[in-house]
XYZ file of C-alpha atoms in Angstrom:
579
model
C -28.944 6.105 -124.746
C -25.221 6.800 -124.618
C -24.377 8.490 -121.320
C -20.613 8.547 -121.772
C -20.572 11.937 -123.475
C -18.788 15.199 -122.944
C -20.275 17.635 -120.467
C -20.707 20.358 -123.049
C -23.082 18.182 -125.113
C -25.583 18.147 -122.241
C -27.268 21.548 -121.948
C -27.671 21.270 -118.164
C -24.208 19.931 -117.394
C -21.695 22.046 -115.500
C -18.176 22.483 -116.821
C -15.681 23.888 -114.296
C -14.575 26.561 -116.735
C -17.945 27.796 -118.045
C -19.869 30.893 -116.977
C -22.544 28.866 -115.209
C -19.961 27.380 -112.844
C -18.611 30.866 -112.153
C -22.114 32.148 -111.404
C -22.699 29.200 -109.065
C -19.504 29.956 -107.173
C -20.369 33.649 -106.808
C -23.889 32.900 -105.608
C -22.722 30.227 -103.173
C -20.207 32.714 -101.812
C -22.982 35.281 -101.358
C -25.021 32.794 -99.317
C -21.971 31.944 -97.234
C -20.918 35.550 -96.548
C -24.464 36.636 -95.682
C -24.991 33.686 -93.361
C -21.728 34.172 -91.501
C -22.306 37.926 -91.300
C -25.540 37.138 -89.453
C -23.585 34.837 -87.145
C -21.140 37.683 -86.523
C -23.994 39.841 -85.231
C -25.541 37.062 -83.173
C -22.241 35.822 -81.755
C -21.231 39.354 -80.776
C -24.325 39.682 -78.612
C -24.303 36.099 -77.290
C -21.701 36.575 -74.528
C -23.787 39.422 -73.069
C -26.462 36.789 -72.345
C -23.830 34.536 -70.745
C -22.478 37.363 -68.585
C -26.037 38.115 -67.503
C -26.231 34.722 -65.814
C -22.870 35.337 -64.208
C -24.409 38.389 -62.542
C -22.783 40.948 -64.863
C -25.296 43.380 -66.414
C -23.662 45.012 -69.444
C -26.852 46.389 -70.991
C -26.913 49.786 -69.219
C -23.486 50.447 -70.785
C -24.771 49.465 -74.239
C -27.616 51.975 -74.429
C -28.840 53.349 -76.778
C -27.494 50.606 -79.080
C -29.231 47.875 -77.084
C -31.988 48.795 -74.659
C -32.435 45.553 -72.758
C -31.445 41.933 -72.249
C -34.579 40.889 -74.141
C -33.727 42.959 -77.198
C -30.251 41.422 -77.225
C -31.616 37.904 -76.756
C -34.072 38.376 -79.614
C -31.337 39.537 -81.997
C -29.053 36.701 -80.861
C -31.693 34.026 -81.433
C -33.088 35.289 -84.718
C -29.757 36.056 -86.373
C -28.183 32.757 -85.322
C -31.171 30.425 -85.462
C -32.831 31.742 -88.608
C -30.666 34.008 -90.737
C -27.286 32.262 -90.314
C -28.605 28.734 -90.680
C -31.070 29.477 -93.482
C -28.565 31.225 -95.720
C -25.778 28.685 -95.320
C -28.163 25.741 -95.705
C -29.926 27.153 -98.761
C -26.557 27.655 -100.390
C -25.040 24.287 -99.510
C -28.063 22.160 -100.349
C -28.123 23.511 -103.886
C -24.404 23.882 -104.573
C -23.288 20.464 -103.329
C -25.924 18.471 -105.272
C -25.230 20.539 -108.396
C -21.553 19.600 -108.119
C -22.288 15.979 -107.337
C -24.694 15.572 -110.255
C -22.811 17.823 -112.651
C -26.122 19.548 -113.371
C -26.637 23.310 -113.299
C -29.294 24.575 -110.875
C -31.973 27.047 -111.848
C -29.917 30.151 -111.108
C -32.927 32.472 -111.379
C -34.781 30.535 -108.695
C -31.650 30.328 -106.530
C -31.105 34.102 -106.838
C -34.767 34.655 -105.975
C -34.291 32.499 -102.876
C -31.373 34.699 -101.841
C -33.237 37.939 -102.552
C -36.405 36.942 -100.676
C -34.449 35.862 -97.613
C -32.221 38.956 -97.768
C -35.260 41.249 -97.758
C -36.717 39.251 -94.882
C -33.452 39.444 -92.941
C -33.290 43.222 -93.375
C -36.898 43.561 -92.210
C -36.369 41.576 -89.002
C -33.051 43.287 -88.304
C -34.727 46.686 -88.625
C -37.606 45.609 -86.370
C -35.233 44.285 -83.710
C -32.746 47.142 -83.903
C -35.332 49.807 -83.049
C -36.557 47.734 -80.058
C -40.067 47.425 -81.474
C -39.959 43.614 -81.586
C -38.269 42.143 -78.519
C -40.469 39.045 -78.794
C -37.588 36.508 -78.734
C -36.920 33.961 -81.466
C -40.135 32.023 -80.739
C -42.272 35.209 -81.068
C -45.066 33.754 -78.914
C -48.200 35.886 -78.902
C -49.672 37.787 -77.162
C -46.269 39.555 -77.147
C -46.637 41.776 -80.188
C -43.894 43.060 -82.457
C -43.674 45.295 -85.484
C -45.182 44.251 -88.848
C -41.619 44.397 -90.196
C -40.686 41.558 -87.855
C -43.482 39.178 -88.826
C -43.306 39.973 -92.536
C -39.547 39.511 -92.388
C -39.901 36.090 -90.722
C -42.520 35.183 -93.341
C -40.091 36.026 -96.144
C -37.261 34.121 -94.465
C -39.463 31.041 -94.087
C -40.761 31.290 -97.657
C -37.320 31.805 -99.162
C -35.842 28.898 -97.210
C -38.148 26.455 -99.026
C -37.138 27.607 -102.523
C -34.213 25.180 -102.893
C -36.765 22.340 -102.993
C -37.994 22.892 -106.585
C -34.382 23.526 -107.655
C -33.319 20.157 -106.251
C -36.280 18.352 -107.770
C -35.478 19.790 -111.210
C -31.780 18.861 -110.989
C -32.611 15.333 -109.868
C -35.139 14.922 -112.694
C -32.550 16.092 -115.247
C -29.954 13.658 -113.888
C -32.427 10.759 -113.847
C -33.420 11.375 -117.465
C -29.821 10.820 -118.523
C -29.194 7.986 -116.071
C -32.393 5.929 -115.922
C -32.620 3.189 -113.342
C -29.872 4.573 -111.093
C -30.270 5.430 -107.421
C -30.091 9.127 -106.523
C -26.518 9.962 -105.441
C -26.111 10.263 -101.686
C -25.450 13.983 -101.173
C -28.325 14.864 -103.492
C -30.596 12.368 -101.745
C -29.787 13.730 -98.285
C -30.245 17.327 -99.469
C -33.586 16.527 -101.088
C -34.928 14.687 -98.043
C -33.901 17.635 -95.869
C -35.758 20.091 -98.066
C -38.852 17.871 -98.360
C -38.960 17.617 -94.572
C -38.580 21.379 -94.255
C -41.210 22.050 -96.920
C -43.745 20.060 -94.906
C -42.634 21.523 -91.580
C -42.889 25.075 -92.868
C -46.665 24.738 -93.201
C -47.037 25.317 -89.463
C -45.219 28.614 -89.111
C -46.486 29.906 -92.458
C -50.062 29.275 -91.316
C -49.313 31.002 -88.017
C -47.777 34.016 -89.750
C -50.037 34.440 -92.775
C -53.347 33.661 -91.050
C -52.677 35.237 -87.668
C -49.551 37.234 -86.886
C -49.085 39.171 -90.142
C -52.677 40.544 -90.260
C -52.646 41.038 -86.456
C -49.493 43.162 -86.601
C -50.970 45.196 -89.465
C -54.150 45.899 -87.480
C -56.395 43.838 -89.774
C -57.499 41.612 -86.903
C -57.654 42.568 -83.240
C -56.838 39.349 -81.396
C -55.027 36.043 -81.794
C -55.189 32.646 -80.089
C -51.896 32.093 -78.218
C -52.245 28.324 -77.733
C -53.122 27.660 -81.387
C -50.206 29.806 -82.474
C -47.812 27.995 -80.108
C -48.935 24.664 -81.545
C -48.477 25.834 -85.127
C -45.086 27.271 -84.222
C -43.862 23.958 -82.811
C -45.122 22.084 -85.845
C -42.242 23.953 -87.487
C -40.137 24.744 -84.421
C -39.159 21.180 -83.610
C -38.346 20.131 -87.201
C -36.217 23.270 -87.510
C -33.789 21.480 -85.191
C -33.359 18.906 -87.956
C -33.176 21.634 -90.590
C -30.151 22.778 -88.564
C -28.830 19.270 -87.997
C -29.340 17.509 -91.336
C -27.047 19.795 -93.381
C -24.318 18.949 -90.874
C -25.092 15.274 -91.436
C -24.788 15.900 -95.194
C -21.190 16.942 -94.583
C -20.467 14.129 -92.133
C -21.834 11.425 -94.404
C -21.082 12.992 -97.769
C -17.690 14.691 -97.305
C -15.902 13.886 -94.047
C -14.783 10.358 -94.983
C -12.857 11.729 -97.962
C -11.368 14.522 -95.861
C -9.902 12.052 -93.351
C -8.532 9.819 -96.122
C -10.982 6.927 -95.909
C -14.374 5.825 -97.210
C -17.944 5.971 -95.999
C -18.641 2.609 -94.405
C -22.312 2.437 -95.390
C -24.228 4.440 -97.955
C -27.520 2.652 -97.060
C -27.241 3.653 -93.391
C -27.019 7.303 -94.414
C -30.194 7.010 -96.472
C -32.044 5.196 -93.694
C -30.963 7.891 -91.234
C -32.369 10.698 -93.366
C -35.594 8.833 -94.108
C -36.154 8.233 -90.386
C -35.345 11.848 -89.516
C -37.906 13.014 -92.047
C -40.660 10.709 -90.776
C -39.987 11.210 -87.050
C -39.312 14.977 -87.069
C -42.794 16.306 -87.770
C -45.207 14.445 -85.453
C -43.352 15.208 -82.194
C -43.254 19.013 -82.010
C -45.829 19.319 -79.247
C -43.456 17.721 -76.739
C -42.354 21.357 -76.381
C -45.849 21.938 -74.927
C -45.837 19.332 -72.143
C -46.548 22.114 -69.635
C -49.336 23.682 -71.711
C -53.005 22.974 -70.928
C -55.585 21.674 -73.341
C -54.605 18.245 -74.639
C -54.889 14.846 -73.038
C -52.344 12.985 -70.967
C -52.720 10.049 -73.351
C -51.320 12.131 -76.182
C -48.545 13.408 -73.960
C -47.519 9.819 -73.299
C -47.650 8.986 -77.006
C -45.487 12.029 -77.706
C -42.825 10.753 -75.306
C -42.572 7.501 -77.279
C -42.506 9.312 -80.624
C -39.894 11.775 -79.380
C -37.598 9.012 -78.145
C -37.785 7.419 -81.602
C -35.855 10.391 -83.000
C -32.795 9.134 -81.107
C -32.599 6.118 -83.438
C -31.210 7.901 -86.528
C -28.752 9.801 -84.332
C -27.457 6.534 -82.879
C -27.166 5.086 -86.391
C -25.146 8.155 -87.357
C -22.875 7.796 -84.329
C -21.976 4.220 -85.255
C -21.719 4.791 -89.026
C -19.593 7.936 -88.848
C -17.574 6.542 -85.953
C -16.743 3.395 -87.911
C -15.880 5.438 -91.017
C -13.492 7.560 -88.944
C -11.985 4.444 -87.365
C -11.369 2.928 -90.812
C -9.578 6.099 -91.929
C -7.574 6.308 -88.690
C -6.372 2.731 -89.044
C -5.384 3.396 -92.654
C -3.246 6.194 -91.248
C -1.487 3.762 -88.890
C -3.637 4.077 -85.784
C -3.664 0.997 -83.571
C -5.391 -0.171 -80.420
C -8.722 0.989 -79.055
C -8.088 4.714 -79.439
C -4.989 4.970 -81.611
C -7.157 5.382 -84.697
C -8.755 8.467 -83.119
C -5.380 10.087 -82.430
C -4.273 9.216 -86.006
C -6.988 11.330 -87.639
C -5.712 14.464 -89.436
C -6.207 16.825 -86.512
C -4.056 19.446 -88.234
C -6.869 19.986 -90.754
C -9.235 22.539 -89.164
C -12.150 21.299 -91.249
C -11.730 17.754 -89.937
C -11.093 18.885 -86.356
C -14.221 21.054 -86.319
C -16.501 18.258 -87.550
C -15.109 15.584 -85.238
C -15.330 17.906 -82.232
C -18.885 18.861 -83.257
C -19.782 15.175 -83.247
C -18.274 14.783 -79.770
C -20.310 17.683 -78.340
C -23.453 16.188 -79.853
C -23.201 13.386 -77.295
C -24.168 15.965 -74.666
C -26.794 17.409 -76.992
C -28.431 14.026 -77.509
C -28.373 13.151 -73.810
C -29.986 16.425 -72.742
C -32.517 16.084 -75.569
C -33.725 12.803 -74.087
C -34.365 14.637 -70.815
C -36.368 17.339 -72.610
C -38.416 14.749 -74.484
C -39.449 12.882 -71.321
C -42.718 14.142 -69.853
C -41.673 13.566 -66.235
C -38.085 14.856 -66.509
C -39.193 17.812 -68.613
C -41.307 18.961 -65.671
C -38.069 19.459 -63.720
C -36.155 21.406 -66.369
C -39.007 23.183 -68.183
C -38.307 26.901 -68.709
C -34.950 26.671 -66.969
C -31.492 27.302 -68.397
C -31.282 23.544 -69.041
C -33.240 24.115 -72.274
C -30.849 26.609 -73.962
C -28.002 24.507 -72.584
C -29.375 21.675 -74.710
C -29.838 23.519 -77.967
C -26.482 25.268 -77.724
C -24.884 21.827 -78.092
C -27.053 21.156 -81.138
C -27.267 24.292 -83.268
C -24.426 25.990 -81.364
C -22.011 23.108 -81.799
C -23.089 20.532 -84.404
C -24.455 23.077 -86.863
C -22.186 26.060 -86.218
C -18.965 24.053 -85.995
C -19.787 21.976 -89.076
C -20.628 25.092 -91.074
C -17.352 26.611 -89.890
C -15.605 23.409 -90.984
C -17.198 23.596 -94.414
C -16.118 27.215 -94.797
C -12.474 26.223 -94.227
C -12.434 24.353 -97.555
C -15.375 26.060 -99.257
C -13.945 29.599 -99.229
C -10.669 28.448 -100.881
C -12.735 26.362 -103.301
C -14.937 29.296 -104.287
C -12.289 32.041 -104.350
C -9.001 30.328 -105.160
C -7.492 31.807 -101.967
C -5.730 29.792 -99.265
C -6.708 30.103 -95.609
C -4.660 32.921 -94.128
C -3.756 30.741 -91.138
C -4.538 27.102 -90.432
C -3.265 27.599 -86.879
C -5.747 30.391 -86.222
C -8.496 28.276 -87.748
C -7.581 25.384 -85.438
C -7.411 27.742 -82.464
C -10.926 29.007 -83.209
C -12.263 25.455 -83.485
C -10.740 24.191 -80.253
C -11.654 27.351 -78.343
C -15.234 27.112 -79.615
C -15.367 23.454 -78.540
C -14.051 24.168 -75.046
C -16.135 27.321 -74.622
C -19.364 25.709 -75.824
C -18.830 22.658 -73.626
C -18.234 24.799 -70.531
C -21.196 27.028 -71.387
C -23.587 24.125 -72.023
C -22.550 22.229 -68.908
C -23.031 25.400 -66.858
C -26.454 26.122 -68.365
C -27.673 22.566 -67.916
C -26.330 22.372 -64.354
C -27.848 25.735 -63.408
C -31.178 24.558 -64.805
C -31.218 21.759 -62.245
C -31.141 24.482 -59.577
C -34.218 26.041 -61.178
C -32.465 29.067 -62.693
C -34.979 30.407 -65.238
C -34.220 30.806 -68.894
C -34.853 34.107 -70.675
C -34.502 36.052 -67.432
C -32.641 39.342 -66.926
C -31.257 38.072 -63.632
C -28.286 40.435 -63.579
C -30.645 43.409 -63.304
C -31.723 42.214 -59.851
C -30.229 43.916 -56.781
C -27.001 42.198 -55.774
C -28.393 40.727 -52.557
C -31.528 39.463 -54.293
C -29.516 37.828 -57.067
C -27.383 35.946 -54.549
C -30.357 34.999 -52.398
C -32.133 33.477 -55.389
C -29.240 32.016 -57.334
C -26.322 31.823 -54.919
C -26.644 28.027 -54.722
C -25.982 27.925 -58.469
C -22.956 30.217 -58.340
C -20.520 27.622 -59.725
C -22.564 26.626 -62.805
C -23.451 30.272 -63.484
C -19.755 31.178 -63.342
C -19.170 28.430 -65.926
C -21.859 29.974 -68.137
C -20.111 33.360 -68.042
C -16.652 31.853 -68.613
C -17.896 29.736 -71.498
C -19.525 32.773 -73.093
C -16.287 34.759 -72.958
C -14.362 31.863 -74.530
C -16.972 31.652 -77.295
C -16.491 35.356 -77.936
C -12.754 34.778 -78.416
C -13.407 31.757 -80.622
C -15.937 33.514 -82.823
C -13.777 36.566 -83.486
C -10.784 34.352 -84.230
C -12.915 32.430 -86.718
C -14.149 35.622 -88.374
C -10.574 36.872 -88.668
C -9.790 33.700 -90.630
C -13.016 33.773 -92.664
C -12.960 37.410 -93.763
C -9.155 37.550 -93.813
C -9.088 34.685 -96.316
C -11.672 36.408 -98.481
C -9.658 39.616 -98.572
C -6.011 38.638 -98.157
C -5.628 34.898 -98.766
C -2.833 33.907 -101.152
C -3.910 32.825 -104.606
C -3.803 29.066 -105.160
C -5.493 26.353 -107.182
C -9.047 25.893 -105.812
C -9.450 22.566 -104.003
C -12.201 20.258 -105.323
C -15.351 19.444 -103.393
C -14.279 16.456 -101.215
C -17.130 14.089 -102.040
C -16.781 10.848 -100.096
C -16.802 7.466 -101.796
C -18.637 4.619 -100.097
C -17.530 0.997 -100.183
C -18.637 -0.426 -103.508
C -19.715 2.985 -104.761
C -18.396 4.864 -107.814
C -15.953 7.734 -107.566
C -18.249 10.088 -109.465
C -21.956 10.488 -110.112
C -21.795 13.427 -112.528
C -24.178 13.308 -115.439
C -21.345 12.714 -117.933
C -19.528 9.994 -115.934
C -19.728 6.286 -116.853
C -23.042 4.631 -115.991
C -23.456 3.014 -112.597
C -26.298 0.466 -112.791
C -27.999 0.091 -109.419
C -28.131 -3.699 -109.591
C -26.518 -4.048 -106.150
C -28.962 -1.711 -104.416
C -31.160 -3.515 -101.922
C -34.974 -3.424 -102.230
C -35.027 -1.173 -99.132
C -32.699 1.380 -100.727
C -34.736 1.299 -103.927
C -37.863 1.900 -101.858
C -36.246 4.816 -100.015
C -35.443 6.406 -103.379
C -39.194 6.933 -103.842
C -39.072 10.256 -102.040
C -42.734 11.055 -102.613
C -43.719 7.871 -100.781
C -41.670 9.062 -97.795
C -43.309 12.475 -98.101
C -46.761 10.894 -98.022
C -45.954 8.778 -94.963
C -44.561 11.819 -93.149
C -47.625 13.906 -94.029
C -50.018 11.248 -92.732
C -47.991 10.854 -89.528
C -48.040 14.603 -88.903
C -51.787 14.860 -89.551
C -52.477 11.913 -87.241
C -50.382 13.528 -84.505
C -51.724 17.070 -84.738
C -55.468 16.702 -85.371
C -56.198 15.315 -81.868
C -54.164 18.156 -80.340
C -55.420 21.056 -82.454
C -59.072 19.950 -82.486
C -59.919 20.906 -78.873
C -57.940 24.130 -79.191
C -59.948 25.175 -82.232
C -63.192 24.472 -80.379
C -62.195 26.521 -77.342
C -60.765 29.668 -78.883
C -58.875 32.174 -76.753
C -58.835 35.713 -78.098
C -55.903 37.734 -76.801
C -54.967 41.338 -77.643
C -51.337 42.245 -78.161
C -48.936 42.963 -75.300
C -45.950 45.272 -75.610
C -43.955 45.074 -72.398
C -40.703 46.782 -73.344
């Protein structure tokens, strides 16, 4: 078969000038705008939560728009954790592989993905806005919300899995024209992410479809809280990696090109994603260390399994760090840290990703505390927990998505950023604000300050009697929240200002990184790239269904011993509405 043919002779190939490419750009832009619009809502409310811990209760002044701290916290968590991340991820993990492969995605399926999630987002926003569903982002029963909330979450979860068949079809098309070749890296990482998420989604879909949806509609009268918590965390822990892995796609697949270097190791990226997929699913019940009902033996096993997740993150730290060092030395950096200073810090996309990686050091360290049975007993249900995940999804994911938008919006629209200085200001302010906020939250947690608590509504003397010892960390929480408010609105001024007022310019290309020894292009019409140099391990990792099978077996082995006693000692709880 002759693969060195023009793009227009392959029905599925994408030419930059054809209508399919234009449709892809418009649809990717729709995902991006919708996702960041959700972040705008969530980030607007976020500082109110931070001020709450600083002893400032703003909610009485916000009525009737927001009735309580818990309504605000629910909107903040759902819009940021679900709607923002799902829309941006479901756009990126189709658009980037389509560009890398030069193969058009199934636009009907991709539009359906957008429509299903958009309907779901509107449902949950309606249910939260009227204060009928202040059940927080984990929606633990027996707290009971509106049917609109649960059906909306069901649609969001369902829609977020729809990129998987799109990716599988694009990969199959590419492999038909390039037999024997290893799946290109960005496509491989995107596919592994979606396979992981497809498996993980079984938990929350079972919880919603079998329990919470019919319960909210009045079709069943009670639910089992502990079974539902377990099903939630079957999905709820892997969702952390559904937030994290798209950021890794950019770090491994794009950042090296953006800093003017090369990716040091393509195989390390593949190993990282394979390990994340296998380790992510079996460990979710470490979020239930304080719950009754399963044995201490399994709790100990969970600690070991949870610590294993640190391995791919450490591999990433060394691989990306070395890739950045190589680029910095190419740019003239010398000495131990000269390469770091030599990176193109004037590029807001680079600055945001490097700073996101730096904050993840704190995220990883606090995650090890959460995953340890003994240490978790100290920080469980304290502000230490949101301190941790704000330096994962709030820094790694949010800052990397912001970084992507700085080149993606000009790429999609042909408009230059309205101000690189403002973009850089937003990035650095976000970094400083999030670091201060997370340090304050984690520190306050060590004093036993509870998470998800409307502490500012307490009488002044009571607040200081309970939390006066934590006054310094709680002041940091409030200050960090205000800085994040400034950072977010500066970012949105750049984002929406570029969309509306950016100067017309030639769209920049997608900055796909090239690894050492790897080809410059993997598009379906590029010269063949025989995979003779690929190691047996890399060839084995390319069998994605084998990885899927291993992950499925690991998850079943981990969850059957935990769910079995729960299912044999059923708790039937009616709904509680406490707001």
